[in-house]
C-alpha atoms as a printed R data frame, in Angstrom:
    type eleno elety resid chain resno       x       y       z
1   ATOM     1    CA   MET     A     1   9.854  -9.153 -11.561
2   ATOM     2    CA   GLY     A     2   6.185  -9.462 -10.629
3   ATOM     3    CA   ALA     A     3   3.314  -9.643 -13.034
4   ATOM     4    CA   ASP     A     4   3.904  -9.673 -16.762
5   ATOM     5    CA   GLY     A     5   2.388  -7.230 -19.193
6   ATOM     6    CA   GLY     A     6  -0.506  -9.539 -20.022
7   ATOM     7    CA   SER     A     7  -1.722  -9.922 -16.451
8   ATOM     8    CA   GLU     A     8  -5.244  -8.971 -15.460
9   ATOM     9    CA   ALA     A     9  -5.807  -5.415 -14.252
10  ATOM    10    CA   VAL     A    10  -7.157  -5.581 -10.690
11  ATOM    11    CA   ILE     A    11  -7.291  -1.782 -10.274
12  ATOM    12    CA   ALA     A    12  -8.148   0.766 -12.967
13  ATOM    13    CA   ALA     A    13  -8.231   4.533 -12.428
14  ATOM    14    CA   GLU     A    14  -9.615   6.666 -15.253
15  ATOM    15    CA   GLY     A    15  -9.419  10.464 -15.224
16  ATOM    16    CA   VAL     A    16  -9.508  10.657 -11.436
17  ATOM    17    CA   ALA     A    17  -9.498  14.042  -9.703
18  ATOM    18    CA   MET     A    18  -9.624  14.845  -5.996
19  ATOM    19    CA   GLY     A    19  -9.783  18.019  -3.972
20  ATOM    20    CA   PHE     A    20 -11.063  19.387  -0.696
21  ATOM    21    CA   GLY     A    21 -13.101  22.553  -1.023
22  ATOM    22    CA   PRO     A    22 -11.293  24.946  -3.367
23  ATOM    23    CA   ARG     A    23  -8.016  23.022  -3.099
24  ATOM    24    CA   LEU     A    24  -7.340  20.611  -5.952
25  ATOM    25    CA   LEU     A    25  -4.835  17.876  -5.097
26  ATOM    26    CA   PHE     A    26  -4.676  16.110  -8.448
27  ATOM    27    CA   ARG     A    27  -6.625  15.659 -11.671
28  ATOM    28    CA   ASP     A    28  -6.742  13.403 -14.718
29  ATOM    29    CA   VAL     A    29  -4.965  10.548 -12.907
30  ATOM    30    CA   SER     A    30  -5.185   7.313 -14.899
31  ATOM    31    CA   PHE     A    31  -3.344   4.024 -14.347
32  ATOM    32    CA   THR     A    32  -3.854   0.284 -13.955
33  ATOM    33    CA   VAL     A    33  -2.459  -2.174 -11.432
34  ATOM    34    CA   ARG     A    34  -1.878  -5.730 -12.629
35  ATOM    35    CA   ARG     A    35  -2.539  -8.822 -10.594
36  ATOM    36    CA   GLY     A    36   0.512 -10.034  -8.675
37  ATOM    37    CA   GLU     A    37   2.710  -6.967  -9.051
38  ATOM    38    CA   VAL     A    38   4.134  -4.532  -6.513
39  ATOM    39    CA   PHE     A    39   2.844  -1.140  -7.620
40  ATOM    40    CA   VAL     A    40   4.258   1.983  -5.981
41  ATOM    41    CA   ILE     A    41   2.605   5.390  -5.638
42  ATOM    42    CA   LEU     A    42   5.319   7.958  -4.961
43  ATOM    43    CA   GLY     A    43   5.822  11.675  -4.784
44  ATOM    44    CA   GLY     A    44   6.723  14.544  -2.499
45  ATOM    45    CA   SER     A    45   4.916  15.568   0.666
46  ATOM    46    CA   GLY     A    46   1.479  17.018   0.012
47  ATOM    47    CA   CYS     A    47   1.138  15.680  -3.534
48  ATOM    48    CA   GLY     A    48  -1.874  13.540  -2.637
49  ATOM    49    CA   LYS     A    49  -0.445  10.030  -2.648
50  ATOM    50    CA   SER     A    50  -2.037   9.012   0.681
51  ATOM    51    CA   THR     A    51  -5.317  10.594  -0.441
52  ATOM    52    CA   LEU     A    52  -5.164   8.533  -3.637
53  ATOM    53    CA   LEU     A    53  -4.699   5.426  -1.481
54  ATOM    54    CA   LYS     A    54  -7.866   6.346   0.437
55  ATOM    55    CA   LEU     A    55  -9.756   6.637  -2.848
56  ATOM    56    CA   LEU     A    56  -8.537   3.198  -3.898
57  ATOM    57    CA   ILE     A    57  -9.802   1.558  -0.700
58  ATOM    58    CA   GLY     A    58 -13.142   3.348  -0.799
59  ATOM    59    CA   LEU     A    59 -12.757   5.780   2.105
60  ATOM    60    CA   TYR     A    60 -13.451   8.776  -0.177
61  ATOM    61    CA   PRO     A    61 -15.253   9.062  -3.501
62  ATOM    62    CA   PRO     A    62 -13.233  10.848  -6.203
63  ATOM    63    CA   SER     A    63 -14.271  14.363  -7.162
64  ATOM    64    CA   ALA     A    64 -14.234  13.222 -10.799
65  ATOM    65    CA   GLY     A    65 -13.329  10.136 -12.771
66  ATOM    66    CA   ARG     A    66 -13.768   6.452 -12.094
67  ATOM    67    CA   ILE     A    67 -11.942   3.826 -10.023
68  ATOM    68    CA   THR     A    68 -12.625   0.108 -10.228
69  ATOM    69    CA   VAL     A    69 -11.078  -2.313  -7.741
70  ATOM    70    CA   LEU     A    70 -11.436  -6.013  -8.508
71  ATOM    71    CA   GLY     A    71 -14.084  -5.187 -11.079
72  ATOM    72    CA   ALA     A    72 -16.306  -2.945  -8.953
73  ATOM    73    CA   GLU     A    73 -16.645   0.723  -8.059
74  ATOM    74    CA   TRP     A    74 -16.914   1.390  -4.329
75  ATOM    75    CA   GLY     A    75 -19.776   3.820  -4.885
76  ATOM    76    CA   ALA     A    76 -21.872   1.061  -6.435
77  ATOM    77    CA   LEU     A    77 -21.474  -1.226  -3.405
78  ATOM    78    CA   ALA     A    78 -23.495  -1.093  -0.210
79  ATOM    79    CA   GLY     A    79 -24.413  -3.326   2.714
80  ATOM    80    CA   PRO     A    80 -23.400  -6.996   2.415
81  ATOM    81    CA   ALA     A    81 -21.947  -6.502  -1.081
82  ATOM    82    CA   ARG     A    82 -19.604  -3.796   0.167
83  ATOM    83    CA   ARG     A    83 -18.565  -5.860   3.197
84  ATOM    84    CA   ALA     A    84 -17.853  -8.835   0.957
85  ATOM    85    CA   HIS     A    85 -15.733  -6.673  -1.330
86  ATOM    86    CA   LEU     A    86 -13.811  -5.222   1.618
87  ATOM    87    CA   ARG     A    87 -12.791  -8.764   2.563
88  ATOM    88    CA   ARG     A    88 -10.879  -8.948  -0.717
89  ATOM    89    CA   ILE     A    89  -8.460  -6.165   0.266
90  ATOM    90    CA   GLY     A    90  -6.182  -5.520   3.234
91  ATOM    91    CA   VAL     A    91  -4.665  -2.263   4.490
92  ATOM    92    CA   MET     A    92  -1.613  -1.523   6.626
93  ATOM    93    CA   TRP     A    93  -1.503   2.064   7.893
94  ATOM    94    CA   GLN     A    94   1.734   3.978   8.405
95  ATOM    95    CA   SER     A    95   1.808   3.575  12.199
96  ATOM    96    CA   GLY     A    96   0.703  -0.064  12.114
97  ATOM    97    CA   ALA     A    97  -2.501   1.077  13.906
98  ATOM    98    CA   LEU     A    98  -2.359  -1.772  16.423
99  ATOM    99    CA   LEU     A    99  -4.618  -1.663  19.479
100 ATOM   100    CA   GLY     A   100  -2.305  -1.286  22.456
101 ATOM   101    CA   SER     A   101  -4.456  -3.275  24.870
102 ATOM   102    CA   LEU     A   102  -4.435  -6.388  22.663
103 ATOM   103    CA   THR     A   103  -1.630  -8.849  21.980
104 ATOM   104    CA   LEU     A   104  -0.312  -9.185  18.446
105 ATOM   105    CA   ALA     A   105  -2.335 -12.362  17.956
106 ATOM   106    CA   GLU     A   106  -5.489 -10.643  19.219
107 ATOM   107    CA   ASN     A   107  -4.861  -7.713  16.855
108 ATOM   108    CA   VAL     A   108  -4.557 -10.067  13.885
109 ATOM   109    CA   MET     A   109  -7.713 -11.904  14.996
110 ATOM   110    CA   LEU     A   110  -9.839  -8.724  14.827
111 ATOM   111    CA   PRO     A   111 -10.715  -8.807  11.096
112 ATOM   112    CA   ILE     A   112 -11.256 -12.569  11.266
113 ATOM   113    CA   GLU     A   113 -13.761 -12.081  14.079
114 ATOM   114    CA   ALA     A   114 -15.450  -9.186  12.257
115 ATOM   115    CA   HIS     A   115 -15.856 -10.938   8.907
116 ATOM   116    CA   THR     A   116 -16.195 -14.658   9.698
117 ATOM   117    CA   GLY     A   117 -18.047 -16.923  12.059
118 ATOM   118    CA   LEU     A   118 -15.002 -18.991  12.913
119 ATOM   119    CA   PRO     A   119 -14.549 -20.137  16.531
120 ATOM   120    CA   GLU     A   120 -11.811 -18.545  18.640
121 ATOM   121    CA   GLU     A   121  -9.433 -21.505  18.322
122 ATOM   122    CA   ALA     A   122  -9.564 -21.328  14.531
123 ATOM   123    CA   ARG     A   123  -9.147 -17.541  14.583
124 ATOM   124    CA   ARG     A   124  -6.043 -17.880  16.738
125 ATOM   125    CA   LEU     A   125  -4.554 -20.556  14.491
126 ATOM   126    CA   ILE     A   126  -4.959 -18.265  11.472
127 ATOM   127    CA   ALA     A   127  -3.460 -15.348  13.404
128 ATOM   128    CA   LEU     A   128  -0.449 -17.423  14.431
129 ATOM   129    CA   SER     A   129   0.010 -18.515  10.814
130 ATOM   130    CA   LYS     A   130  -0.018 -14.909   9.568
131 ATOM   131    CA   LEU     A   131   2.388 -13.779  12.288
132 ATOM   132    CA   GLY     A   132   4.671 -16.649  11.306
133 ATOM   133    CA   LEU     A   133   4.630 -15.432   7.693
134 ATOM   134    CA   VAL     A   134   6.040 -12.053   8.786
135 ATOM   135    CA   GLY     A   135   8.589 -13.512  11.205
136 ATOM   136    CA   LEU     A   136   6.677 -12.828  14.424
137 ATOM   137    CA   GLY     A   137   5.605 -16.329  15.386
138 ATOM   138    CA   ASP     A   138   7.423 -16.053  18.730
139 ATOM   139    CA   ALA     A   139   5.893 -12.651  19.546
140 ATOM   140    CA   ALA     A   140   2.206 -13.559  19.273
141 ATOM   141    CA   ASP     A   141   1.431 -12.893  22.929
142 ATOM   142    CA   ARG     A   142   3.359  -9.641  23.253
143 ATOM   143    CA   LEU     A   143   1.660  -6.254  23.448
144 ATOM   144    CA   PRO     A   144   2.508  -3.537  20.892
145 ATOM   145    CA   ALA     A   145   4.388  -1.583  23.571
146 ATOM   146    CA   GLN     A   146   6.727  -4.553  23.982
147 ATOM   147    CA   ILE     A   147   7.947  -4.674  20.385
148 ATOM   148    CA   SER     A   148  10.035  -2.480  18.080
149 ATOM   149    CA   GLY     A   149   8.773  -0.170  15.358
150 ATOM   150    CA   GLY     A   150   9.790  -2.602  12.654
151 ATOM   151    CA   MET     A   151   7.944  -5.424  14.392
152 ATOM   152    CA   MET     A   152   4.849  -3.217  14.629
153 ATOM   153    CA   LYS     A   153   4.929  -2.727  10.858
154 ATOM   154    CA   ARG     A   154   5.240  -6.486  10.363
155 ATOM   155    CA   ALA     A   155   2.329  -7.112  12.733
156 ATOM   156    CA   GLY     A   156   0.289  -4.556  10.786
157 ATOM   157    CA   ILE     A   157   1.013  -6.485   7.591
158 ATOM   158    CA   ALA     A   158   0.020  -9.752   9.286
159 ATOM   159    CA   ARG     A   159  -3.324  -8.246  10.331
160 ATOM   160    CA   ALA     A   160  -3.881  -6.848   6.831
161 ATOM   161    CA   MET     A   161  -3.315 -10.376   5.463
162 ATOM   162    CA   ALA     A   162  -5.640 -12.059   7.953
163 ATOM   163    CA   LEU     A   163  -8.422 -12.681   5.414
164 ATOM   164    CA   ASP     A   164  -6.099 -13.629   2.525
165 ATOM   165    CA   PRO     A   165  -6.785 -10.465   0.514
166 ATOM   166    CA   GLU     A   166  -6.203 -10.286  -3.213
167 ATOM   167    CA   ILE     A   167  -4.776  -6.757  -2.888
168 ATOM   168    CA   LEU     A   168  -2.719  -5.428   0.015
169 ATOM   169    CA   PHE     A   169  -2.354  -1.656   0.431
170 ATOM   170    CA   LEU     A   170   0.616  -0.364   2.451
171 ATOM   171    CA   ASP     A   171   0.830   3.275   3.546
172 ATOM   172    CA   GLU     A   172   4.448   4.417   4.027
173 ATOM   173    CA   PRO     A   173   5.649   1.038   5.371
174 ATOM   174    CA   SER     A   174   9.270   2.185   5.829
175 ATOM   175    CA   ALA     A   175   8.491   5.497   7.529
176 ATOM   176    CA   GLY     A   176  10.429   5.961  10.754
177 ATOM   177    CA   LEU     A   177  12.583   2.859  10.324
178 ATOM   178    CA   ASP     A   178  16.375   2.706  10.249
179 ATOM   179    CA   PRO     A   179  17.949   1.611   6.933
180 ATOM   180    CA   ILE     A   180  18.625  -1.980   8.006
181 ATOM   181    CA   THR     A   181  15.106  -2.532   9.386
182 ATOM   182    CA   SER     A   182  13.661  -0.874   6.287
183 ATOM   183    CA   ALA     A   183  15.651  -3.190   4.010
184 ATOM   184    CA   GLY     A   184  14.374  -6.187   5.972
185 ATOM   185    CA   LEU     A   185  10.798  -4.983   5.527
186 ATOM   186    CA   ASP     A   186  11.382  -4.522   1.783
187 ATOM   187    CA   ALA     A   187  12.638  -8.115   1.561
188 ATOM   188    CA   LEU     A   188   9.551  -9.307   3.432
189 ATOM   189    CA   ILE     A   189   7.189  -7.443   1.085
190 ATOM   190    CA   LEU     A   190   8.876  -8.952  -1.972
191 ATOM   191    CA   SER     A   191   8.833 -12.423  -0.441
192 ATOM   192    CA   LEU     A   192   5.141 -12.199   0.441
193 ATOM   193    CA   ALA     A   193   4.240 -10.885  -3.004
194 ATOM   194    CA   ARG     A   194   6.063 -13.713  -4.752
195 ATOM   195    CA   GLN     A   195   4.984 -16.474  -2.343
196 ATOM   196    CA   THR     A   196   1.298 -15.605  -2.150
197 ATOM   197    CA   GLY     A   197   0.622 -13.926  -5.498
198 ATOM   198    CA   THR     A   198  -0.957 -11.012  -3.629
199 ATOM   199    CA   THR     A   199  -0.984  -7.670  -5.415
200 ATOM   200    CA   PHE     A   200   0.725  -4.938  -3.384
201 ATOM   201    CA   VAL     A   201   0.002  -1.221  -3.716
202 ATOM   202    CA   VAL     A   202   2.600   0.720  -1.726
203 ATOM   203    CA   VAL     A   203   2.586   4.438  -0.966
204 ATOM   204    CA   THR     A   204   6.091   5.693  -0.186
205 ATOM   205    CA   HIS     A   205   8.685   8.352  -0.903
206 ATOM   206    CA   GLU     A   206  11.621   6.191   0.260
207 ATOM   207    CA   LEU     A   207  13.859   5.874  -2.809
208 ATOM   208    CA   ALA     A   208  15.698   2.755  -1.655
209 ATOM   209    CA   SER     A   209  12.415   0.928  -1.065
210 ATOM   210    CA   ILE     A   210  10.960   2.038  -4.394
211 ATOM   211    CA   LEU     A   211  13.945   0.656  -6.281
212 ATOM   212    CA   ALA     A   212  14.024  -2.533  -4.193
213 ATOM   213    CA   ILE     A   213  10.387  -3.602  -4.389
214 ATOM   214    CA   GLY     A   214   8.637  -1.759  -7.215
215 ATOM   215    CA   ASP     A   215   7.607  -3.536 -10.393
216 ATOM   216    CA   ARG     A   216   5.962  -0.349 -11.661
217 ATOM   217    CA   CYS     A   217   5.167   3.046 -10.201
218 ATOM   218    CA   ILE     A   218   3.456   6.354 -10.750
219 ATOM   219    CA   MET     A   219   4.837   9.643  -9.482
220 ATOM   220    CA   LEU     A   220   2.513  12.439  -8.374
221 ATOM   221    CA   ASP     A   221   3.652  16.057  -8.271
222 ATOM   222    CA   THR     A   222   2.159  18.964  -6.337
223 ATOM   223    CA   GLN     A   223   2.837  21.629  -8.963
224 ATOM   224    CA   ALA     A   224   1.606  19.506 -11.846
225 ATOM   225    CA   GLN     A   225  -1.411  18.372  -9.785
226 ATOM   226    CA   GLY     A   226  -1.196  14.920 -11.265
227 ATOM   227    CA   VAL     A   227   1.018  12.135 -12.574
228 ATOM   228    CA   ILE     A   228   4.357  13.186 -14.045
229 ATOM   229    CA   ALA     A   229   5.877   9.722 -14.545
230 ATOM   230    CA   GLU     A   230   4.841   6.104 -14.870
231 ATOM   231    CA   GLY     A   231   6.952   3.023 -15.406
232 ATOM   232    CA   GLU     A   232   9.506   0.664 -13.926
233 ATOM   233    CA   PRO     A   233  11.426   2.525 -11.190
234 ATOM   234    CA   ARG     A   234  14.938   1.660 -12.398
235 ATOM   235    CA   ALA     A   235  14.047   2.667 -15.935
236 ATOM   236    CA   LEU     A   236  12.767   6.012 -14.666
237 ATOM   237    CA   ARG     A   237  15.968   6.489 -12.712
238 ATOM   238    CA   ASP     A   238  18.087   5.828 -15.781
239 ATOM   239    CA   THR     A   239  16.065   7.455 -18.561
240 ATOM   240    CA   ALA     A   240  13.622  10.052 -17.171
241 ATOM   241    CA   THR     A   241  13.849  13.499 -18.751
242 ATOM   242    CA   HIS     A   242  11.352  15.362 -16.547
243 ATOM   243    CA   PRO     A   243  13.489  17.494 -14.186
244 ATOM   244    CA   VAL     A   244  11.475  16.642 -11.038
245 ATOM   245    CA   VAL     A   245  11.547  12.920 -11.821
246 ATOM   246    CA   ARG     A   246  15.287  13.021 -12.526
247 ATOM   247    CA   ALA     A   247  15.866  14.967  -9.317
248 ATOM   248    CA   PHE     A   248  13.955  12.431  -7.239
249 ATOM   249    CA   PHE     A   249  15.501   9.274  -8.660
250 ATOM   250    CA   ARG     A   250  19.036  10.680  -8.849
251 ATOM   251    CA   ARG     A   251  18.845  12.555  -5.528
252 ATOM   252    CA   GLU     A   252  19.808  15.867  -7.024
253 ATOM   253    CA   LEU     A   253  18.215  19.308  -7.149
254 ATOM   254    CA   PRO     A   254  16.328  20.184 -10.321
255 ATOM   255    CA   ALA     A   255  18.059  22.625 -12.664
256 ATOM   256    CA   GLY     A   256  17.798  26.087 -11.152
257 ATOM   257    CA   GLY     A   257  17.415  24.748  -7.599
258 ATOM   258    CA   GLY     A   258  13.998  24.436  -6.022
259 ATOM   259    CA   ALA     A   259  12.460  22.556  -3.187
260 ATOM   260    CA   ALA     A   260  13.536  19.050  -2.381
261 ATOM   261    CA   VAL     A   261  11.214  16.207  -3.280
262 ATOM   262    CA   GLY     A   262  10.176  13.762  -0.602
């Protein structure tokens, strides 16, 4: 599956900590993401996985530590250099974040218009191509209100891919979907990763999706305030000894009970 162990690291986090005021979410978080793999960030509610995603895409600076994405730290980039670097990544938010007054094609055209000088006809051709990649070629002129939740997620992925990013970040892509639609989205993510060579970083707590798409993962934990597991998801399921990790991957309560994870 995915990238091999010798692949280039496109993301490196070293000793990263993040908190808001007196509240520390996590500390000493270190990991690398290799080019071409599907890397999953998982953990229970409130552990900081979506906040970590925001650090990786440059929305927040870390409280401590260092993050490099495609060889650069966001804090060292400004103006045209930062805009150029942003073109190298794409983001799909949990809701899809589509603009309701625009068709799917117009939504996908937004980043192309913002970051290129291409004429409208060329922008639309690219948008139609991206919608075709996610199975929405026949829905290009529909409004978001006219499509299902699963289609909205696919359209969000198409927009995130509009500029052919090297890394695609997905925030809870399966949230709110029924199991069949979720499985279809998992298959799409794997297909896109293998076809395009794009690196995927996926935040989720959906066990079925983690096992279906993940090449490697890290697991954050609220009590530990950091990473409690790293590795290939199926290996963690079969061999993990940490009680919280075992409980998550085997869908069982930790010894002595305790709150559910996820």
